[in-house]
CSV table of C-alpha atoms and ligand atoms in Angstrom, one decimal:
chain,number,residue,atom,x,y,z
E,196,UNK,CA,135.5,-51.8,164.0
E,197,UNK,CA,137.0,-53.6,161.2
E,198,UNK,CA,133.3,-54.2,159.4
E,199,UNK,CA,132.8,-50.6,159.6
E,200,UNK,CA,136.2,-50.0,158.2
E,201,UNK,CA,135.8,-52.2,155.2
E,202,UNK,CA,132.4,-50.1,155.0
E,203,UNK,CA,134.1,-47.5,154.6
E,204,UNK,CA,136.8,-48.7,152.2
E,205,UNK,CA,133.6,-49.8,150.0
E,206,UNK,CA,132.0,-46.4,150.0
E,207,UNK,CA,134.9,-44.9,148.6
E,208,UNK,CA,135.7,-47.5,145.9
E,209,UNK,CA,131.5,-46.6,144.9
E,210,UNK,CA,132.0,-43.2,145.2
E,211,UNK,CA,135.4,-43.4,142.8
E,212,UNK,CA,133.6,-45.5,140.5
E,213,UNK,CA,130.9,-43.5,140.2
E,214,UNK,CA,133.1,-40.7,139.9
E,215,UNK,CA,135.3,-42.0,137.1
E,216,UNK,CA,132.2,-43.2,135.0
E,217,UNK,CA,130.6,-39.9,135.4
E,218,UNK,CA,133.8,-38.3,134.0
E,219,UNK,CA,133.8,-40.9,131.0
E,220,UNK,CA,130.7,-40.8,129.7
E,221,UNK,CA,131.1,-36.6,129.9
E,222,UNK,CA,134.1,-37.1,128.0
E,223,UNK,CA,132.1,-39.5,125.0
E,224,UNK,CA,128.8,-36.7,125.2
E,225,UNK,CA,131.2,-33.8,124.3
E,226,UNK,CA,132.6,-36.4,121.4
E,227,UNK,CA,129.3,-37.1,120.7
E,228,UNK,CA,128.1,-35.1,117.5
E,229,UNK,CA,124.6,-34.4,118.9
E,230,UNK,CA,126.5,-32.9,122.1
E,231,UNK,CA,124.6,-29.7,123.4
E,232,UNK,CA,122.3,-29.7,119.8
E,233,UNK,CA,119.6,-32.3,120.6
E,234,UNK,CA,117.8,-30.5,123.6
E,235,UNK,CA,114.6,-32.3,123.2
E,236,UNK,CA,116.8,-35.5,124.0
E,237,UNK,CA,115.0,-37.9,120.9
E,238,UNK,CA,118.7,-38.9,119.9
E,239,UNK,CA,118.1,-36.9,116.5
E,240,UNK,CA,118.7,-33.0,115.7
E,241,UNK,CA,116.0,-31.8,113.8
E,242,UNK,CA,116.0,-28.7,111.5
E,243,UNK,CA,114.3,-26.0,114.8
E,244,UNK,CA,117.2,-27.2,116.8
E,245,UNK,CA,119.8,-26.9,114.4
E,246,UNK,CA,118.4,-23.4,113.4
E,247,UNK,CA,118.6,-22.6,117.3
E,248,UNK,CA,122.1,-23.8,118.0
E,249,UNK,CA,123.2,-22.0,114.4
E,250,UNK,CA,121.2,-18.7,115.5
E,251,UNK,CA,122.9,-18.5,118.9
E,252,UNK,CA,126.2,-19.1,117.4
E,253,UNK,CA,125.4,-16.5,114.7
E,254,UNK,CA,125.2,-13.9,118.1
E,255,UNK,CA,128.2,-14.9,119.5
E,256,UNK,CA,130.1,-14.5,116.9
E,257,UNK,CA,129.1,-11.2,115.6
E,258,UNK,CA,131.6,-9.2,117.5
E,259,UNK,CA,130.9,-5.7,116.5
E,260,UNK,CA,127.0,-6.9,117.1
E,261,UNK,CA,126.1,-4.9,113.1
E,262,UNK,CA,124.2,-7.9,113.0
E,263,UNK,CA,125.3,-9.0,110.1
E,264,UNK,CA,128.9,-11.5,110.0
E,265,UNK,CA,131.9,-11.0,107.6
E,266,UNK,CA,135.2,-13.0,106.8
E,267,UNK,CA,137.2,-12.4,109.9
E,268,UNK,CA,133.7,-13.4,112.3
E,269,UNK,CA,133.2,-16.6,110.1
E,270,UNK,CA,136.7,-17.7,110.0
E,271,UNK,CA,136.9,-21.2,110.7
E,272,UNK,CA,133.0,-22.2,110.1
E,273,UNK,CA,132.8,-20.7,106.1
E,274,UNK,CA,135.7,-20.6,103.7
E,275,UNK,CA,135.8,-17.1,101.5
E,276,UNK,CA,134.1,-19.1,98.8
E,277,UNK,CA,131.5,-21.1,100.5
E,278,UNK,CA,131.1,-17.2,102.0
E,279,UNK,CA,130.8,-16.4,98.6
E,280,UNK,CA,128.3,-18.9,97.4
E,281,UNK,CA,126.0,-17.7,100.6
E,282,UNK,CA,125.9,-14.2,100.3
E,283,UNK,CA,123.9,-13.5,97.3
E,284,UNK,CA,124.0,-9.9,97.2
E,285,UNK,CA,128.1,-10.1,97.3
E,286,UNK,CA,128.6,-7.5,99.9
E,287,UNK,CA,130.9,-10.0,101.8
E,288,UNK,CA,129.1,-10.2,104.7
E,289,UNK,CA,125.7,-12.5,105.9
E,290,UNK,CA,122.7,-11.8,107.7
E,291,UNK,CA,121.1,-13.9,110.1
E,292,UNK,CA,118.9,-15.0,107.6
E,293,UNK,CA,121.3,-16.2,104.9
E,294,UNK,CA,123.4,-17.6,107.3
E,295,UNK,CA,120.3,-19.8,108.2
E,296,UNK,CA,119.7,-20.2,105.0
E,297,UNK,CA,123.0,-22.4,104.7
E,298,UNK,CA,122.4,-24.1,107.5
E,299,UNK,CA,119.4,-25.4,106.0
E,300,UNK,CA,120.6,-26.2,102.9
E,301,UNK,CA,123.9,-28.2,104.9
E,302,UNK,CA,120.8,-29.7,107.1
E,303,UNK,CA,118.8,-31.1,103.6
E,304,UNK,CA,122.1,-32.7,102.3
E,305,UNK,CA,123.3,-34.2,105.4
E,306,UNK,CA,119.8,-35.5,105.7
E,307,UNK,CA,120.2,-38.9,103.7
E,308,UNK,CA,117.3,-40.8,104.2
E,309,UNK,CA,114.9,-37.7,103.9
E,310,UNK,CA,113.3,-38.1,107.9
E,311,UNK,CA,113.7,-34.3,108.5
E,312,UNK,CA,116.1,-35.0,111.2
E,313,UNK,CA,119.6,-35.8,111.5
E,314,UNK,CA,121.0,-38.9,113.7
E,315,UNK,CA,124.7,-38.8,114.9
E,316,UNK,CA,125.7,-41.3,111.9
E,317,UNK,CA,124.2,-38.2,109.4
E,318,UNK,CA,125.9,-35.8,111.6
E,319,UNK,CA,129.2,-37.5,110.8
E,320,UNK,CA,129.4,-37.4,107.2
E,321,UNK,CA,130.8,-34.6,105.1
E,322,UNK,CA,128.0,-32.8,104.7
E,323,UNK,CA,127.3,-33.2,108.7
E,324,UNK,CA,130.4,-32.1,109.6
E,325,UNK,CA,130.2,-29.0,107.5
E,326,UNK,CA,126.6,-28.2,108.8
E,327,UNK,CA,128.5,-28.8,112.6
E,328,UNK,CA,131.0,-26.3,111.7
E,329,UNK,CA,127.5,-23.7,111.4
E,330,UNK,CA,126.1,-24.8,114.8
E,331,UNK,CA,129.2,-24.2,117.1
Z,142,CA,CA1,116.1,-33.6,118.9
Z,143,CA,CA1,129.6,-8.4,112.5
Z,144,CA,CA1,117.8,-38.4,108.7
């Protein structure tokens, strides 16, 4: 009786261990800078899976859906200049296409040692963190 007790006693303390460890290392992947963008799991993002992340962001949020995002939709993730500097026909809003066409160029200058992808070291620099602010 008292074995099976102390059984049982030990099962929970797993099971809470587990538990609590679980929760940790969910809290460190969502601090992680690769969280939810390297979804071939190599421990880099590369340039098709920051143009995936950036493109699906781009749809969400495009609230009127035209398809194209302006000032209000990009507050947050492109200052009015750096707006500015992207939108080369200067009707205030981007396309899909130049939008991606920043995250590229964010993607080249975070990528410091030219490997065509990014690890989470790259991804916390400057230029990282502004190509994060594209991707979600
Ligand atoms: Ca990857
Ligand atoms: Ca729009
Ligand atoms: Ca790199």
């Amino acid at each position: 009786m008292m074995k099976s007790r102390r059984e049982v006693v030990m099962s929970i303390s797993v099971a809470l261990a587990l538990c609590t460890s679980g929760e940790l290392s969910f809290a460190r992947s969502r601090r992680d800078p690769l969280y939810g963008l390297d979804t071939d799991n190599d421990g880099t993002v590369d340039l098709e899976e920051a143009k995936k992340a950036a493109s699906a962001l781009f749809d969400r949020l495009d609230r009127d859906h035209d398809g194209t995002l302006d000032r209000r939709e990009l507050r947050g993730h492109l200052s009015a200049r750096e707006l500015d500097d992207a939108d080369p026909d200067h009707d205030g809003t981007l396309t899909k296409n130049e939008y991606l066409a920043v995250v590229e160029k964010r993607f080249n200058a975070a990528n410091l040692d030219r490997d065509g992808t990014l690890d989470s070291k790259e991804l916390k620099t400057k230029a990282g963190r502004a190509l994060l602010r594209l991707l979600r």
